[in-house]
Every structure is written in structure tokens, then in C-alpha cells.
Short mmCIF file of C-alpha atoms in Angstrom, two decimals:
data_model
loop_
_atom_site.label_atom_id
_atom_site.label_comp_id
_atom_site.label_asym_id
_atom_site.label_seq_id
_atom_site.Cartn_x
_atom_site.Cartn_y
_atom_site.Cartn_z
CA MET A 879 39.59 86.14 86.56
CA ASN A 880 42.19 84.21 88.47
CA LYS A 881 43.09 85.72 91.93
CA LYS A 882 46.58 86.12 93.00
CA TYR A 883 47.44 85.13 96.62
CA CYS A 884 50.55 85.88 98.75
CA VAL A 885 52.41 82.59 99.10
CA ARG A 886 53.47 83.75 102.79
CA CYS A 887 50.45 85.48 104.41
CA GLY A 888 47.70 84.10 102.01
CA ARG A 889 45.91 87.39 101.36
CA VAL A 890 44.44 88.22 97.97
CA ILE A 891 46.62 90.64 95.95
CA HIS A 892 44.61 93.41 94.30
CA GLU A 893 45.39 94.58 90.79
CA ASP A 894 46.72 97.93 92.04
CA GLU A 895 49.23 96.19 94.45
CA PRO A 896 52.77 95.01 93.65
CA TYR A 897 53.10 91.22 93.29
CA ILE A 898 56.64 89.94 93.36
CA ASN A 899 57.58 86.28 92.90
CA GLY A 900 54.41 85.15 94.61
CA TYR A 901 54.72 87.55 97.47
CA CYS A 902 52.74 90.67 98.48
CA ILE A 903 55.09 93.72 98.88
CA ASP A 904 54.95 93.59 102.62
CA CYS A 905 55.99 90.03 102.91
CA PHE A 906 58.50 90.35 100.19
CA LEU A 907 60.26 93.24 102.12
CA LYS A 908 59.90 91.43 105.39
CA TYR A 909 61.09 87.96 104.42
CA LYS A 910 63.24 88.52 101.20
CA GLY A 911 64.38 92.00 102.03
CA ILE A 912 65.44 94.89 99.73
CA PHE A 913 68.89 93.67 98.91
CA VAL A 914 70.36 90.74 97.24
CA THR A 915 73.78 91.51 98.71
CA ARG A 916 74.89 93.58 101.68
CA PRO A 917 74.77 97.29 100.68
CA ILE A 918 78.36 98.62 101.07
CA ILE A 919 79.38 101.92 99.57
CA GLU A 920 83.00 103.35 99.50
CA VAL A 921 83.65 106.97 100.18
CA SER A 922 87.02 108.75 99.59
CA ILE A 923 87.15 112.10 101.20
CA CYS A 924 90.00 114.75 101.16
CA SER A 925 91.24 115.21 104.71
CA ARG A 926 92.06 118.91 104.04
CA CYS A 927 89.19 120.44 102.19
CA GLY A 928 86.38 117.73 102.40
CA ALA A 929 86.16 117.13 98.58
CA TRP A 930 84.88 113.68 97.74
CA ARG A 931 85.75 111.26 94.96
CA TYR A 932 83.40 109.11 92.93
CA LYS A 933 84.65 106.94 90.07
CA GLY A 934 87.90 108.80 89.83
CA GLN A 935 86.37 112.29 89.70
CA TRP A 936 86.67 114.84 92.57
CA HIS A 937 83.58 116.86 93.73
CA GLU A 938 83.25 119.97 95.87
CA SER A 939 82.67 119.38 99.64
CA LEU A 940 79.19 118.59 100.80
CA PRO A 941 77.63 117.55 104.15
CA ILE A 942 78.41 113.92 104.75
CA LYS A 943 74.70 112.82 104.61
CA GLU A 944 74.34 114.48 101.17
CA ILE A 945 77.47 112.71 99.90
CA LEU A 946 76.22 109.37 101.05
CA ARG A 947 72.86 109.96 99.54
CA ARG A 948 74.27 110.83 96.19
CA ILE A 949 76.60 107.96 95.99
CA PHE A 950 73.97 105.40 97.07
CA LEU A 951 71.43 106.67 94.42
CA ARG A 952 74.12 105.87 91.79
CA GLU A 953 75.22 102.47 93.37
CA ALA A 954 72.05 101.08 94.82
CA TYR A 955 71.14 98.96 91.66
CA ARG A 956 74.21 96.66 92.47
CA PHE A 957 72.65 95.57 95.72
CA LEU A 958 68.88 95.44 95.00
CA HIS A 959 66.53 92.74 93.75
CA LYS A 960 65.97 93.26 90.07
CA GLU A 961 62.29 94.23 90.76
CA LEU A 962 63.34 97.12 92.83
CA GLU A 963 64.64 100.50 92.19
CA VAL A 964 65.60 103.40 94.58
CA VAL A 965 63.88 106.56 93.58
CA ASP A 966 65.18 108.64 96.47
CA LEU A 967 66.31 108.32 100.05
CA GLU A 968 66.90 110.26 103.23
CA ILE A 969 69.69 109.59 105.58
CA LEU A 970 68.12 109.43 109.06
CA SER A 971 71.06 108.99 111.43
CA ASP A 972 74.63 110.16 111.81
CA LEU A 973 77.37 107.62 111.06
CA TYR A 974 77.96 105.04 113.74
CA LYS A 975 80.85 102.56 113.87
CA ILE A 976 80.05 98.82 113.47
CA ASN A 977 83.52 97.40 113.39
CA GLU A 978 87.20 98.50 112.88
CA SER A 979 86.89 99.38 109.19
CA GLU A 980 83.21 100.05 108.64
CA TYR A 981 80.53 102.55 109.64
CA ALA A 982 76.83 102.60 108.98
CA VAL A 983 73.77 104.90 108.66
CA LYS A 984 70.04 104.45 108.83
CA ALA A 985 68.19 105.38 105.69
CA SER A 986 64.58 105.79 104.66
CA LEU A 987 64.20 104.64 100.95
CA GLN A 988 61.45 105.50 98.28
CA LEU A 989 61.31 102.37 96.17
CA LEU A 990 59.80 101.84 92.64
CA VAL A 991 58.59 98.28 92.46
CA SER A 992 58.11 96.34 89.12
CA GLY A 993 58.50 99.75 87.32
CA LYS A 994 55.18 101.12 88.37
CA TYR A 995 54.45 100.87 92.09
CA ILE A 996 55.86 103.43 94.59
CA VAL A 997 56.59 102.35 98.13
CA ASN A 998 57.62 104.97 100.65
CA ASP A 999 59.46 105.00 104.02
CA VAL A 1000 61.33 101.66 103.72
CA GLU A 1001 63.99 101.72 106.33
CA SER A 1002 67.31 100.14 105.88
CA GLU A 1003 70.99 100.16 107.06
CA ILE A 1004 73.68 101.16 104.62
CA ILE A 1005 77.34 100.26 105.27
CA VAL A 1006 80.01 102.77 104.63
CA LYS A 1007 83.74 102.21 104.06
CA PHE A 1008 85.78 105.49 104.42
CA SER A 1009 89.21 106.20 103.04
CA ARG A 1010 90.99 109.47 103.77
CA THR A 1011 93.28 111.10 101.18
CA VAL A 1012 94.37 114.36 99.86
CA CYS A 1013 92.69 115.57 96.63
CA PRO A 1014 94.78 116.94 93.62
CA ARG A 1015 93.85 120.56 94.34
CA CYS A 1016 95.19 120.40 97.89
CA LEU A 1017 98.27 118.75 96.75
CA SER A 1018 98.76 121.62 94.21
CA TYR A 1019 98.17 124.10 96.91
CA ALA A 1020 100.74 122.47 99.14
CA GLY A 1021 103.38 122.15 96.56
CA LYS A 1022 102.35 125.15 94.50
CA ILE A 1023 101.90 122.80 91.54
CA HIS A 1024 100.17 124.50 88.66
CA ARG A 1025 99.18 123.64 85.07
CA ALA A 1026 98.68 127.27 83.86
CA LEU A 1027 100.18 130.75 84.19
CA VAL A 1028 98.34 133.83 83.31
CA GLN A 1029 100.36 137.07 82.90
CA VAL A 1030 98.22 140.14 82.98
CA ARG A 1031 99.92 143.22 81.48
CA SER A 1032 99.07 146.51 79.66
CA VAL A 1033 100.41 147.99 76.53
CA ASP A 1034 101.20 151.04 78.64
CA GLY A 1035 103.75 148.96 80.65
CA SER A 1036 101.87 148.94 83.91
CA LEU A 1037 98.23 148.41 85.01
CA SER A 1038 95.94 151.29 85.69
CA ASP A 1039 93.98 151.37 88.94
CA GLU A 1040 90.83 150.54 86.97
CA GLU A 1041 92.44 147.51 85.32
CA LYS A 1042 93.69 146.27 88.67
CA ARG A 1043 90.13 146.45 90.15
CA LEU A 1044 88.79 144.54 87.15
CA VAL A 1045 91.45 141.73 87.66
CA GLU A 1046 90.66 141.66 91.39
CA LYS A 1047 86.84 141.51 90.75
CA VAL A 1048 87.07 138.55 88.43
CA LEU A 1049 89.43 136.69 90.85
CA ARG A 1050 86.68 137.09 93.50
CA ASP A 1051 84.54 134.60 91.63
CA PRO A 1052 84.56 131.46 93.88
CA ALA A 1053 84.85 129.11 90.87
CA ILE A 1054 87.98 130.99 89.72
CA MET A 1055 89.62 131.75 92.98
CA SER A 1056 89.30 128.07 94.04
CA GLU A 1057 91.61 127.05 91.23
CA VAL A 1058 94.29 129.73 92.00
CA VAL A 1059 97.57 128.41 93.42
CA GLU A 1060 99.54 131.70 93.67
CA ILE A 1061 99.17 135.47 92.88
CA LYS A 1062 102.18 137.61 92.44
CA GLU A 1063 101.84 141.32 91.70
CA ASN A 1064 104.82 143.28 90.25
CA LYS A 1065 105.33 146.71 88.65
CA TYR A 1066 104.19 145.36 85.31
CA GLY A 1067 101.02 143.62 86.39
CA TYR A 1068 100.00 140.15 87.77
CA ASP A 1069 101.40 136.59 87.48
CA ILE A 1070 98.68 134.17 88.43
CA LYS A 1071 99.15 130.42 88.63
CA PHE A 1072 96.14 128.13 88.24
CA ILE A 1073 95.61 124.42 88.91
CA SER A 1074 93.83 123.84 85.63
CA SER A 1075 94.30 125.52 82.27
CA VAL A 1076 90.51 125.47 81.75
CA THR A 1077 90.04 127.89 84.58
CA ALA A 1078 92.98 129.94 83.42
CA LYS A 1079 91.45 130.25 79.93
CA ARG A 1080 88.05 131.13 81.42
CA PHE A 1081 89.66 133.82 83.60
CA SER A 1082 91.49 135.30 80.44
CA THR A 1083 88.37 135.25 78.33
CA ILE A 1084 86.45 137.25 80.89
CA LEU A 1085 89.05 139.93 80.79
CA ASN A 1086 89.10 139.83 76.98
CA ARG A 1087 85.25 140.42 76.84
CA ALA A 1088 85.35 143.14 79.67
CA LYS A 1089 88.27 145.20 78.35
CA GLY A 1090 89.28 143.94 74.85
CA ALA A 1091 92.42 142.33 76.17
CA LYS A 1092 94.55 140.40 73.75
CA ILE A 1093 95.24 136.72 74.68
CA THR A 1094 98.37 134.96 73.40
CA GLU A 1095 98.71 131.26 74.41
CA SER A 1096 101.78 129.07 74.54
CA PHE A 1097 102.48 125.50 75.92
CA LYS A 1098 105.66 124.11 77.48
CA PRO A 1099 105.64 120.24 77.61
CA THR A 1100 107.06 118.71 80.76
CA LYS A 1101 106.15 114.99 80.75
CA TYR A 1102 104.77 112.54 78.19
CA ASN A 1103 101.82 110.35 79.20
CA PRO A 1104 101.95 107.11 77.16
CA ASP A 1105 98.54 105.98 78.40
CA LYS A 1106 96.86 109.02 76.92
CA GLY A 1107 99.28 109.43 74.07
CA LYS A 1108 99.86 113.15 74.80
CA TRP A 1109 102.19 115.58 76.64
CA THR A 1110 101.41 117.35 79.90
CA GLY A 1111 102.86 120.67 80.77
CA ILE A 1112 102.35 124.30 81.58
CA THR A 1113 100.04 126.47 79.47
CA THR A 1114 100.98 130.16 79.64
CA LEU A 1115 98.46 132.81 78.82
CA SER A 1116 99.53 136.34 78.05
CA VAL A 1117 96.76 138.81 78.61
CA ARG A 1118 97.39 142.41 77.46
CA PHE A 1119 95.11 145.43 77.98
CA PRO A 1120 94.96 147.92 75.25
CA SER A 1121 96.32 151.52 75.76
CA LEU A 1122 93.05 153.33 75.18
CA LYS A 1123 91.42 156.03 77.25
CA ILE A 1124 88.67 158.56 76.75
CA GLY A 1125 90.24 161.70 75.09
CA ASP A 1126 93.09 159.90 73.53
CA LEU A 1127 94.05 161.06 70.01
CA VAL A 1128 94.02 158.21 67.53
CA GLU A 1129 94.25 157.35 63.93
CA TYR A 1130 91.56 155.04 62.52
CA ARG A 1131 92.35 153.70 59.05
CA GLY A 1132 94.30 156.78 58.15
CA ARG A 1133 91.86 159.31 59.64
CA PRO A 1134 92.58 161.36 62.77
CA GLY A 1135 90.00 161.07 65.64
CA VAL A 1136 89.51 161.23 69.36
CA ILE A 1137 88.15 158.58 71.67
CA ARG A 1138 84.78 159.72 73.19
CA ASN A 1139 83.66 156.57 74.88
CA ILE A 1140 84.94 153.11 75.92
CA LYS A 1141 82.68 150.03 75.99
CA SER A 1142 83.19 146.39 76.55
CA THR A 1143 82.95 145.70 72.81
CA GLY A 1144 85.23 148.61 71.65
CA VAL A 1145 85.60 152.35 71.62
CA ASP A 1146 83.62 155.21 70.09
CA VAL A 1147 85.94 157.38 67.92
CA GLU A 1148 84.94 160.83 66.75
CA LEU A 1149 86.67 161.46 63.48
CA LEU A 1150 88.20 164.98 63.17
CA ASP A 1151 87.61 165.53 59.46
CA ASP A 1152 83.79 165.26 59.46
CA GLY A 1153 82.66 164.79 63.18
CA GLN A 1154 81.16 161.40 62.52
CA VAL A 1155 81.45 158.91 65.47
CA GLU A 1156 82.34 155.35 64.72
CA HIS A 1157 82.33 152.36 66.97
CA VAL A 1158 85.63 150.59 66.63
CA ARG A 1159 86.07 147.06 67.99
CA TYR A 1160 89.13 146.08 69.95
CA ASP A 1161 90.37 143.58 67.28
CA ALA A 1162 90.94 146.61 64.95
CA TYR A 1163 93.33 147.98 67.56
CA TRP A 1164 95.33 144.71 67.78
CA ARG A 1165 95.34 144.52 63.99
CA GLY A 1166 96.86 147.98 63.79
CA GLU A 1167 93.86 149.69 62.13
CA LEU A 1168 93.37 151.97 65.24
CA SER A 1169 96.57 153.38 66.56
CA LYS A 1170 97.95 156.33 68.59
CA PRO A 1171 100.58 157.96 66.42
CA GLY A 1172 103.10 160.24 67.94
CA TYR A 1173 102.56 163.16 65.45
CA MET A 1174 99.08 164.05 66.97
CA SER A 1175 98.97 166.51 69.91
CA TYR A 1176 96.44 168.71 71.62
CA GLY A 1177 96.73 172.43 71.47
CA LYS A 1178 95.22 175.30 73.59
CA ILE A 1179 91.55 175.60 74.80
CA TYR A 1180 89.49 178.40 73.44
CA SER A 1181 86.02 179.81 74.14
CA VAL A 1182 83.66 180.61 71.38
CA ILE A 1183 82.70 184.39 71.72
CA ALA A 1184 80.98 184.87 68.45
CA LYS A 1185 80.06 183.30 65.05
CA ASP A 1186 78.70 184.34 61.63
CA LYS A 1187 77.78 182.32 58.55
CA SER A 1188 81.34 181.44 57.78
CA THR A 1189 83.51 181.96 60.84
CA ILE A 1190 83.68 181.24 64.56
CA TYR A 1191 85.62 183.72 66.71
CA LEU A 1192 87.65 182.25 69.55
CA LEU A 1193 89.29 183.57 72.76
CA ASN A 1194 91.86 181.93 74.88
CA ASP A 1195 90.84 182.63 78.47
CA GLU A 1196 94.38 182.40 79.89
CA THR A 1197 96.40 184.38 77.30
CA GLY A 1198 93.81 186.62 75.77
CA GLU A 1199 94.74 185.37 72.26
CA MET A 1200 91.96 185.63 69.66
CA LYS A 1201 91.56 183.40 66.63
CA GLU A 1202 89.21 182.89 63.75
CA TYR A 1203 88.24 179.40 62.50
CA PRO A 1204 86.08 178.44 59.51
CA LEU A 1205 82.55 177.45 60.48
CA THR A 1206 82.47 173.78 59.06
CA LYS A 1207 79.54 171.48 58.90
CA TYR A 1208 80.96 169.67 61.92
CA LEU A 1209 80.69 172.92 64.04
CA ALA A 1210 77.32 174.00 62.77
CA ASP A 1211 75.60 173.60 66.06
CA ILE A 1212 78.30 175.35 68.13
CA LYS A 1213 77.25 178.39 70.12
CA GLU A 1214 78.70 181.25 72.16
CA GLY A 1215 80.19 180.04 75.42
CA ASP A 1216 81.21 176.58 74.05
CA LYS A 1217 84.76 175.56 74.30
CA ILE A 1218 86.91 173.94 71.64
CA ARG A 1219 90.41 172.55 71.53
CA PHE A 1220 92.90 172.51 68.68
CA VAL A 1221 94.55 169.19 67.66
CA ARG A 1222 97.72 169.36 65.56
CA VAL A 1223 97.98 166.52 63.11
CA LYS A 1224 101.32 166.73 61.29
CA ASP A 1225 100.99 170.19 59.53
CA LYS A 1226 97.33 170.57 59.86
CA ASP A 1227 95.06 171.77 62.62
CA TYR A 1228 91.66 170.42 63.47
CA VAL A 1229 89.32 171.37 66.30
CA VAL A 1230 87.34 169.26 68.57
CA LYS A 1231 84.60 170.25 71.06
CA TYR A 1232 86.06 170.39 74.54
CA GLU A 1233 84.26 167.90 76.89
#
């Protein structure tokens, strides 16, 4: 077998060692160096929030050493000899100035040689050119420029305390709040301006999933972009909460009922004609299948004082009035001491268990 020798130091190169253009790895790094051209990376940082830009895209603020590490890992291939690849690196020093327009840092590189040999702790200097600017988000904050408006309302005309708490909880999500330009609260609800329509739609979707809110979207074009061939403008999202509470009298597909429970997916409706409970999704409410007609009303509350095979006997604790009511299948498990409430539906009376 022919032996390989380093053309610089003359030593024999073993099979498990890198051999690059006649050099052992030590001599190659010492006399040829890591880089074909001087390694210079350009970094653009927002002077207000610290966000950084890479290839036209803005990223959240990070420590400067981590920003330099991430950019250099992506850009190193442009400067290296073709036999070398940077696997990872650690920035060893703080930035230091080398001339009027350039800074530098010391870095420790982990290299992959010839696609199969790992070499650790190769120190080098990386040149950094800084530019300071203001990112689009900070420009939007400063000028209150927005791309989306979310109007949060309720069918009731104003938001309940529970609905306000839900909106405020969702807004506390850092990924959502970081995109908010302005929040205005009025007697009807909230008007919230967002930097991007993507975040505005995400915010609206969360309210829809949590409370069955209805979302209506519209778009007002403001400027045509010939390069992209499309209009830019303001997206408006109308988010309306349904008017549904536990105990509300409702009509579901023509049958009277009372809401017994509210969930993220819909409401549980106890039907008054047979006592069955059905889970009704919110989209049925927005389609009009579940409604709150004005001809349904609650009557007085009575206590059950006795019952036989066909009748329950009722007493109003406030007035002393007594009533009899047929013992239906729905009321089969009722017992003395329980309370019921009459519900008037047009010209017919129903009873519901008072909870």
C-alpha cells in the first residue's frame, strides 16, 4: 500500500486522518488557513427593539453572540475551502473595533473535513459589519400603522365581564401582544389594531374556538403593488360573541328548551317537551336553528309537597298558592322538597327542574 506524506512537514498520514491537497490537517490549517476569502458577515439590527434581519426577513431580538453564530453558520460556506464545512461554532469574545466601519469577534469552530473527519476547537477571527435601522414593527408602532383591525362585540350589545376577561387573557399571549399596535375599549367592546393580518386572524380564531364567536372578514384595498401583482390594504375582522347564558330559554329547531351548560364547542339544551338534553354547536345558533324567541318566559317557582301515580302537588313558598301538575315521564324521578319552575311558551305551560 502506498503511504501518504504531508508535503509540508513530511510525516506519514494515517488512514483515519484528513489529507487535503497533499497536506495533513495541521499543516493545512496553519499554512493554507480555513478561509479562501476574508470572512465578513453583515448584520442589520433594529435600534429600537433589537430585532435582526437576515436575507430580508426580520427575527426576534437575541444576544448579539447568538445572532452572529446563527448568521455565520448560514454564511460560512461562502468563505471556506471546499473541503471544509462548519458544523458549529462558539463566539469567544465580545465585539472589538478594528477600523471605522468594521468590528470583529474571536470564534472557536467545529469543522467537518472532506465530509467525514471532525476537527474541534479551531480558532479564527470573524469580521462583522453593522448597520442600524428600524424594523417594520417599530415603524408601525411609531406611526400606528396597521394591516388589520379586529372589532370584538357581542350580540347583547356590550361585552360581559367574562367575555372581557377572555379577550384580555388571549391578548396576554406574547406572540399576539407583540403584533398589537393599539387597543381601544368602548361601550360596545374592543377595537384592536394589528401589524399583520395573520396574527389578527389567529387572535380571532382563538375567540371563536373558546366561545363560539362568529367571524366576518372584509378587506379594504389601499395600494396596488405591481411587483407582486396584488393590492395591499386593511383587513377588518368582526368578531361577535353569541348571546347565550346558562338558564336562557331557547328554541331549538322549533322545540322549546333551556340552556343547562355552556362549553367551548356549544351549549347543552334541555328540551322541555321530553326532558332530553342535546349538545347544540354554535354554528346552529348562527344559522338560526337555535334562537331566543320573545314569547318564552319564566313563571313562579314552586316546591314539590307531594306526588302520586299521576300528579305532583306544588306550593309557592312566597304566596302560599297550590297547584297540581301531571306527573310526566320527564318528572318521574322528582321527589318531595324539589323545586320546579313554570315556563310559558305562547299559550302552553311547561315545567323545568329549578337548579
